[in-house]
XYZ file of C-alpha atoms in Angstrom:
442
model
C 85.930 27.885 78.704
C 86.380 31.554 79.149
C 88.801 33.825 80.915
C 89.028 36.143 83.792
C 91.762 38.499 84.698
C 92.084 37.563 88.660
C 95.237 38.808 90.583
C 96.831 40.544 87.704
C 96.777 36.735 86.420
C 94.540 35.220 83.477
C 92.959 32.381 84.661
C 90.926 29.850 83.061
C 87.378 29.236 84.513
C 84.915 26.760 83.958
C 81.405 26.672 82.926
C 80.583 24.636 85.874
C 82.274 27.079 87.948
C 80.035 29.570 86.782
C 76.917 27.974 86.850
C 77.967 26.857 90.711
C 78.193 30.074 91.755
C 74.781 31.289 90.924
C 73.354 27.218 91.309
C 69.910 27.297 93.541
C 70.218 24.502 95.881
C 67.925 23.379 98.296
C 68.935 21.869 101.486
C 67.346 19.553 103.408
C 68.559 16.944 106.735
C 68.413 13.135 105.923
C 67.790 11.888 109.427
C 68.712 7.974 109.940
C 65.329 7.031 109.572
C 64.914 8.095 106.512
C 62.930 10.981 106.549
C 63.583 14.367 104.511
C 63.939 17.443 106.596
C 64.026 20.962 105.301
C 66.168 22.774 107.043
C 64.851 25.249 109.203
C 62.748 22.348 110.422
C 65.130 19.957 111.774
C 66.176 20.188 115.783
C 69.726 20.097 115.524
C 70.168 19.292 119.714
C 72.880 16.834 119.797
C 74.157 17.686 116.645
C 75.543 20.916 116.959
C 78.840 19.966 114.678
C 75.932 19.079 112.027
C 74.603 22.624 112.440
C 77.738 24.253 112.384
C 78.239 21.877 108.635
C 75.135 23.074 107.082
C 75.540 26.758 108.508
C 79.406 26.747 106.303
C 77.762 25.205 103.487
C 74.748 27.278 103.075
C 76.709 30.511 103.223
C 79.520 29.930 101.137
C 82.003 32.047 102.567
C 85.157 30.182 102.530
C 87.221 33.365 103.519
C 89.167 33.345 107.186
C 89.948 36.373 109.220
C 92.432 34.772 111.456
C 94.581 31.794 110.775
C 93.282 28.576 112.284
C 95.401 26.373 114.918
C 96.861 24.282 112.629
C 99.115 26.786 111.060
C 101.247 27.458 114.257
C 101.001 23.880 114.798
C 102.478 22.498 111.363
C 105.297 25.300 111.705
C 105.738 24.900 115.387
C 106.207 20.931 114.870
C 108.558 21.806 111.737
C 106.235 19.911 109.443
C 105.184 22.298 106.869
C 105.583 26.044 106.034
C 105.169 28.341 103.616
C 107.219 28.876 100.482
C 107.545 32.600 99.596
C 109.155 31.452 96.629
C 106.439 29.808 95.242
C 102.639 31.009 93.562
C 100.383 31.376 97.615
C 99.085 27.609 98.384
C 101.796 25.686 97.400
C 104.342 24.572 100.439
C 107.099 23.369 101.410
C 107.574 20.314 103.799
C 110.602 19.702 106.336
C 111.943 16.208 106.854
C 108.846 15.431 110.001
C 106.228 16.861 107.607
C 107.251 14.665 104.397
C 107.523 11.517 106.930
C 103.870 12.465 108.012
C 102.829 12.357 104.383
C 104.598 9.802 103.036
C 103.300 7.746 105.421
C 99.893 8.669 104.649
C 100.311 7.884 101.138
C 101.580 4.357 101.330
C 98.874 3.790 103.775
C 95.718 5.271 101.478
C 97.348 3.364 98.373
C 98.182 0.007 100.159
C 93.957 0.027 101.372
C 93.376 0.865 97.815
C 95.376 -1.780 96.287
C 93.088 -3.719 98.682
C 90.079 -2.727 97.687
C 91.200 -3.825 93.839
C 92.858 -0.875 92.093
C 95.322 -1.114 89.209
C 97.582 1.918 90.131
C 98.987 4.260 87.324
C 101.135 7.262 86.866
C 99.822 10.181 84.174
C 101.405 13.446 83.205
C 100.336 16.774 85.413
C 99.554 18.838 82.173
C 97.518 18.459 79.165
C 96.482 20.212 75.575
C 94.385 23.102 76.875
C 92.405 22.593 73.086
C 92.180 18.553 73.144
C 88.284 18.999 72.203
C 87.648 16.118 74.944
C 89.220 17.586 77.434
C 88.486 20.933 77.027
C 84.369 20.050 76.750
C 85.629 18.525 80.650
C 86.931 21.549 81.964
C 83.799 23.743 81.433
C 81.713 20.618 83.267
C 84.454 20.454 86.189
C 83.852 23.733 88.919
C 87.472 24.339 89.077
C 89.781 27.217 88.147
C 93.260 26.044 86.514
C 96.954 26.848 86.421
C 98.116 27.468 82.378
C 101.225 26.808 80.851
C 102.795 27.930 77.617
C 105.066 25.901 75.906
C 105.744 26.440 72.402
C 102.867 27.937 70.716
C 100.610 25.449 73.187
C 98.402 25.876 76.123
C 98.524 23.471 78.924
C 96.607 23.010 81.962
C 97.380 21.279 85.130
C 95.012 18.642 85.891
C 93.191 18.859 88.997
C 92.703 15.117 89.409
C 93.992 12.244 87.922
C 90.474 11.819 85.723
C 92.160 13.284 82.929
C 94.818 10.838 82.323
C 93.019 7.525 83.541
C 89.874 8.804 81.253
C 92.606 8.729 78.425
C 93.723 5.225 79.213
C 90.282 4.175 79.750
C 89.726 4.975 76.147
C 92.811 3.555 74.680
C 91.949 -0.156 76.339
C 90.037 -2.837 75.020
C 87.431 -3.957 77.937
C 84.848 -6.656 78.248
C 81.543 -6.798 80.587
C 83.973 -9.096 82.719
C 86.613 -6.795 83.488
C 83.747 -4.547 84.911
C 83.669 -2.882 87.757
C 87.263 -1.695 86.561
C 89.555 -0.221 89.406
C 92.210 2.354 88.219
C 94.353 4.654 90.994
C 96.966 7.082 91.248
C 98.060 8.888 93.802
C 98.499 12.623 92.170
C 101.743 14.256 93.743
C 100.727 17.104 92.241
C 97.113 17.728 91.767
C 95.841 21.792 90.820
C 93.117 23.941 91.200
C 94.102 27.848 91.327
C 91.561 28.892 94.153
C 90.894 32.353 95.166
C 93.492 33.773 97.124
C 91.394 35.217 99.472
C 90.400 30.996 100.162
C 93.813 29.601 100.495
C 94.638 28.846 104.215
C 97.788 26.547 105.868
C 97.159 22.901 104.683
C 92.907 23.323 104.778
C 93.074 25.244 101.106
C 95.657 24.497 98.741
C 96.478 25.316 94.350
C 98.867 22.407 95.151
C 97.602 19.125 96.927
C 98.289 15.426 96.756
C 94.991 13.363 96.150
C 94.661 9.704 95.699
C 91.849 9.266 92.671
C 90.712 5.920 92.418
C 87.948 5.798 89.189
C 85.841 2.564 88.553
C 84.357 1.889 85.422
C 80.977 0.122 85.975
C 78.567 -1.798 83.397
C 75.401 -0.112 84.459
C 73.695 1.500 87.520
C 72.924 -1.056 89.803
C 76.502 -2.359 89.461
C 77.855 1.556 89.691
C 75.109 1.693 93.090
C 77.116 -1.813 94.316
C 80.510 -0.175 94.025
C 79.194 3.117 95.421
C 78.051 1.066 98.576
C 81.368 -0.573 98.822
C 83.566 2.435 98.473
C 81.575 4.503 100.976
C 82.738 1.521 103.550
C 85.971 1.892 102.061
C 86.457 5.637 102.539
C 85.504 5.149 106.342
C 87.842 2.374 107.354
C 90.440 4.991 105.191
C 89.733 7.961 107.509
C 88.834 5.387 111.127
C 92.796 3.812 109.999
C 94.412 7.578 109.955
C 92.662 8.188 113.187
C 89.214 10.670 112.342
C 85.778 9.402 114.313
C 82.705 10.028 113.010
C 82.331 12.752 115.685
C 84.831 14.092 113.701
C 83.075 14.793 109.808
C 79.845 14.903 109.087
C 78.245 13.542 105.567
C 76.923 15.885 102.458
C 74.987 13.780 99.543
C 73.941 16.214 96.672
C 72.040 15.299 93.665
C 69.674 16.089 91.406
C 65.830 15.238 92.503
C 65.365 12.551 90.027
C 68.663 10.694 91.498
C 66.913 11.275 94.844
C 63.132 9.973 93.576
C 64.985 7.176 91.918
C 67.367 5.819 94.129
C 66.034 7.660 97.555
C 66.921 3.788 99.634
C 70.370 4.170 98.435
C 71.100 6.858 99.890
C 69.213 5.782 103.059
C 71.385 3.101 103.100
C 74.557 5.821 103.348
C 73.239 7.499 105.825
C 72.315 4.699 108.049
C 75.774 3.667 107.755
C 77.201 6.786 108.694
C 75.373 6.213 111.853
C 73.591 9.685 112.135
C 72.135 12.517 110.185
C 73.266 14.333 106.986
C 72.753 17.061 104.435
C 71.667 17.227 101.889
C 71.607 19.376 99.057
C 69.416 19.129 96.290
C 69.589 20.548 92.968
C 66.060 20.317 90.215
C 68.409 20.184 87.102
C 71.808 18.527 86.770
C 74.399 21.219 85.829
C 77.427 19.173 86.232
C 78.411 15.430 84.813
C 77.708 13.463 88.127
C 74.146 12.606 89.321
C 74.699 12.543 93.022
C 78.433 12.741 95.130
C 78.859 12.326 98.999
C 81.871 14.004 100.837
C 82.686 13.452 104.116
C 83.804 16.972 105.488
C 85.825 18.042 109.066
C 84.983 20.777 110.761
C 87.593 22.832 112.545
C 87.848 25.310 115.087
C 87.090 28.112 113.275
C 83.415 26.552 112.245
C 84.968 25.466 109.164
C 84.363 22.960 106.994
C 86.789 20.894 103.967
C 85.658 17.478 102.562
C 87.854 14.747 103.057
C 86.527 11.934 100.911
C 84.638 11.959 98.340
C 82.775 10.012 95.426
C 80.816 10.511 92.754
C 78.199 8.829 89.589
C 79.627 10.166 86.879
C 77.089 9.800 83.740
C 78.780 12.303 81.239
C 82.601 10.941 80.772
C 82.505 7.694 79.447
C 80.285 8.993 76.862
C 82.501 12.057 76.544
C 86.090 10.344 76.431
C 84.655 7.142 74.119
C 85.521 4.976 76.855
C 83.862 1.737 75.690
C 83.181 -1.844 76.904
C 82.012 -5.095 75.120
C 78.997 -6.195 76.887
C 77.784 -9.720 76.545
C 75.652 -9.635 73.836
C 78.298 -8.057 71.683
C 77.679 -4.851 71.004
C 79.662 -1.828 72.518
C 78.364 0.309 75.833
C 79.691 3.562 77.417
C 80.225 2.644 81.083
C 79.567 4.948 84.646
C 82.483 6.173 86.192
C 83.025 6.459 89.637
C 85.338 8.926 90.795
C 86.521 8.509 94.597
C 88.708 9.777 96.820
C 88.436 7.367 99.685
C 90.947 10.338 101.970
C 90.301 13.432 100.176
C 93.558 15.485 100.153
C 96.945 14.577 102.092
C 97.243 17.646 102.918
C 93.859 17.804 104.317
C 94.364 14.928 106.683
C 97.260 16.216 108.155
C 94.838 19.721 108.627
C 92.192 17.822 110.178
C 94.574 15.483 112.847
C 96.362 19.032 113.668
C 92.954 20.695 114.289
C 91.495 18.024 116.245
C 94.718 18.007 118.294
C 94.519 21.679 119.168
C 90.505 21.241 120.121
C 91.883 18.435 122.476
C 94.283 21.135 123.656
C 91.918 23.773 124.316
C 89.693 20.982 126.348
C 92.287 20.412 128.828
C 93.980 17.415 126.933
C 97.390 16.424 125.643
C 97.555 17.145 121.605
C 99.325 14.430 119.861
C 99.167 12.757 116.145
C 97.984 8.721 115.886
C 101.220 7.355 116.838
C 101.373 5.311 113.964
C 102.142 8.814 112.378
C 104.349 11.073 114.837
C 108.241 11.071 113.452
C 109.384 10.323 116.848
C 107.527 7.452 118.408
C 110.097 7.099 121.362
C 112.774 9.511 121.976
C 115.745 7.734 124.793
C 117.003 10.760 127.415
C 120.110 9.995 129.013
C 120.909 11.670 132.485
C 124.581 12.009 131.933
C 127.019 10.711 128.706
C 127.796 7.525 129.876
C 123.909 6.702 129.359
C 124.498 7.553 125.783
C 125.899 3.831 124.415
C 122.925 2.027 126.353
C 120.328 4.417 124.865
C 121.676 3.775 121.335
C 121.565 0.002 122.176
C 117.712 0.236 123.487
C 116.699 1.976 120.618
C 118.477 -0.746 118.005
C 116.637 -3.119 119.790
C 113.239 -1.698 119.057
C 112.450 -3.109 115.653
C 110.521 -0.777 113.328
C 109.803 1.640 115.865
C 111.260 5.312 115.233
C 113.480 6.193 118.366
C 116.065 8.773 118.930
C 118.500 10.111 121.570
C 118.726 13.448 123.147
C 122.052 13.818 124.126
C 122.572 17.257 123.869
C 124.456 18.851 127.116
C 121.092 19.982 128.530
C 119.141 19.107 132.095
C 116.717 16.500 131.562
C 114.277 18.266 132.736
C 114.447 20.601 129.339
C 114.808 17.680 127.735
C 111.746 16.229 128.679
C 109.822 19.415 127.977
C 111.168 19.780 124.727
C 109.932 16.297 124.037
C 106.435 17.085 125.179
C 106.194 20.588 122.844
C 107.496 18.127 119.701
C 104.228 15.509 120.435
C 106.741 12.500 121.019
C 104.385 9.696 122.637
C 106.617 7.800 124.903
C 109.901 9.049 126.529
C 112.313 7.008 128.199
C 114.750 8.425 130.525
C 117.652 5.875 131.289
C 120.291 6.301 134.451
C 121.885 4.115 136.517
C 118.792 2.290 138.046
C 117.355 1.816 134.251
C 121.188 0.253 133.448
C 121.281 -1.776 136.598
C 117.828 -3.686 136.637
C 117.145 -3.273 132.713
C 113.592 -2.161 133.383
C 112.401 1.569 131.953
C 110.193 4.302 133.271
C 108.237 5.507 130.188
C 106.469 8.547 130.206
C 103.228 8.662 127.995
């Protein structure tokens, strides 16, 4: 680990980090046959998102001149702001935006719990000299937050690996318990990214991330799991309400992953159900052998991974983490390390993004409605509307409804209700009160 003065600021940066910024890639386009295209080769026609994908990641310029969509959208909508109080990428959420993303939450960990993870809860800071974390760090391309206390060093994890890792060590496993699920939803995960990076709720040093690692007995079992949380991330993203117009796929590995297992990652791509790139590295320089991230690309050309997973080969080793296999003697297992969302934060960047593209085409912007704070909102035309609109909305069970009964025309009411995304709004007067049926606007 070594450190740089950034921002008046000491930060800690990793060897990885290092090594990633001067890493020689090559890049290449995995059609859905199977076949291995460099990239100046491919015809991107018809996948013009694709090209847009590999144009961001090539480059590496992560920088943004102007702001993009979503930030008048998440302050326009009161969902989320900026804190000036606070270090730049950390925010501040209003009563709509912590709905939004609470709601999020329990839905990623409920399809987790699904899928067969053990959720967990570790601390947000650790030993900055615990020998097996620190020999982490410098393989993870991250920069951290530090914090003194005492005469100690602390840094703020950046994923929950660090304290299920620990716990991993600490347990006694058999070959049977294998592949073993643990998850936690880290409210708050850090990485101190360059300031210059940081932009509304697509860049954040403060984001929540559910981490869901699995501990598997040996490759083919870790290639089983990898298959089955790949389907897992995409019914996660299809359930918050992203297509796959929406993202397009990235696989990077090392060539012997690639020589090795090529048909597995075939088999990804023919599930994702159209081409993807790939990058493609001749030495490994960090502890995985091969990830996949899903990645939306916004308006501004633009690209941030939602979900993600990895073949870890380094950390079991590194952490002690050991199993008893069935011929008694004691193994190191693979560890998978998935986010089957990616960020919170990043959702709600990508659902406000594709809402303002749908805008600029002509159509209305909205959220899923599963996810909008106000699914119906009841307009009386005069006050003595008021008692029957707070009865209609009693009577819709689990539904979020409220009443505008401000002293305003309807008319503004309505309007106000279309800038604030509410789905369906019911205005109620005498004819609504006298044959009890409602004219809903959509």
């Amino acid at each position: 680990m070594i450190y740089m003065k950034t921002e008046k600021k000491e930060e800690a940066i990793s060897e990885a980090l290092k090594a990633e910024e001067v890493l020689r890639s090559r890049w290449y386009i995995l059609d859905t046959q199977g076949k291995l295209w460099d990239l100046d080769e491919f015809d991107f026609t018809g996948h013009e998102n694709l090209k847009k994908f590999s144009g961001y990641e090539y480059s590496k310029d992560r920088t943004s001149a102007q702001p993009p969509p979503h930030v008048e959208l998440m302050r326009s909508l009161e969902l989320v702001d900026y804190e000036p109080a606070s270090d730049p990428g950390n925010l501040r959420y209003y009563p709509k935006g912590r709905l939004v993303k609470a709601l999020l939450e329990e839905y990623v960990t409920r399809m987790v719990h699904e899928y067969g993870g053990m959720e967990v809860e570790t601390p947000i800071m650790y030993n900055m000299e615990h020998p097996t974390l620190k020999s982490y760090l410098n393989r993870f391309p991250a920069r951290q937050y530090t914090v003194e206390s005492d005469d100690t060093t602390y840094f703020l994890r950046f994923a929950a690996c660090f304290g299920q890792f620990l716990i991993g060590h600490d347990a006694t496993i058999s070959y049977k318990h294998l592949p073993m699920r643990i998850y936690e939803m880290t409210r708050y995960s850090f990485r101190r990214e360059q300031r210059g990076e940081l932009t509304g709720l697509r860049r954040l040093r403060a984001f929540t991330m559910p981490d869901v690692h699995a501990f598997c007995r040996d490759m083919e079992q870790a290639k089983e799991e990898y298959r089955r949380r790949f389907k897992l991330s995409q019914e996660v993203l299809a359930g918050i309400g992203f297509t796959k117009d929406d993202y397009e796929l990235a696989i990077r590995m090392v060539r012997d992953f690639w020589e090795e297992n090529g048909e597995l990652v075939k088999e990804l791509v023919r599930q994702h159900g159209k081409p993807a790139l790939v990058e493609m590295w001749e030495k490994r320089f960090f502890y995985f052998q091969v990830k996949w991230d899903i990645n939306f690309v916004d308006n501004q050309d633009k690209a941030s991974a939602l979900a993600t997973d990895q073949i870890d080969v380094e950390n079991g080793e590194r952490y002690d983490i050991r199993y008893m296999d069935e011929d008694g003697t004691q193994k190191h297992p693979l560890i998978l390390h998935c986010s089957p969302s990616g960020a919170i934060e990043r959702d709600i960047y990508g659902l406000l993004e594709k809402a303002a593209r749908d805008a600029s085409r002509g159509l209305k912007p909205s959220l899923p409605l599963w996810l909008s704070p106000t699914q119906v909102r009841f307009i009386p035309v005069n006050q003595d509307m008021v008692d029957l609109c707070k009865e209609m909305a009693a009577a819709l069970s689990r539904v979020r409804a409220d009443i505008d009964d401000r002293d305003e025309t309807v008319g503004k009411k309505v309007r106000e209700a279309e800038k604030e995304w509410v789905p369906y709004i019911v205005v109620v007067g005498e004819r609504e009160r006298g044959s009890r049926k409602l004219q809903v606007r959509i």
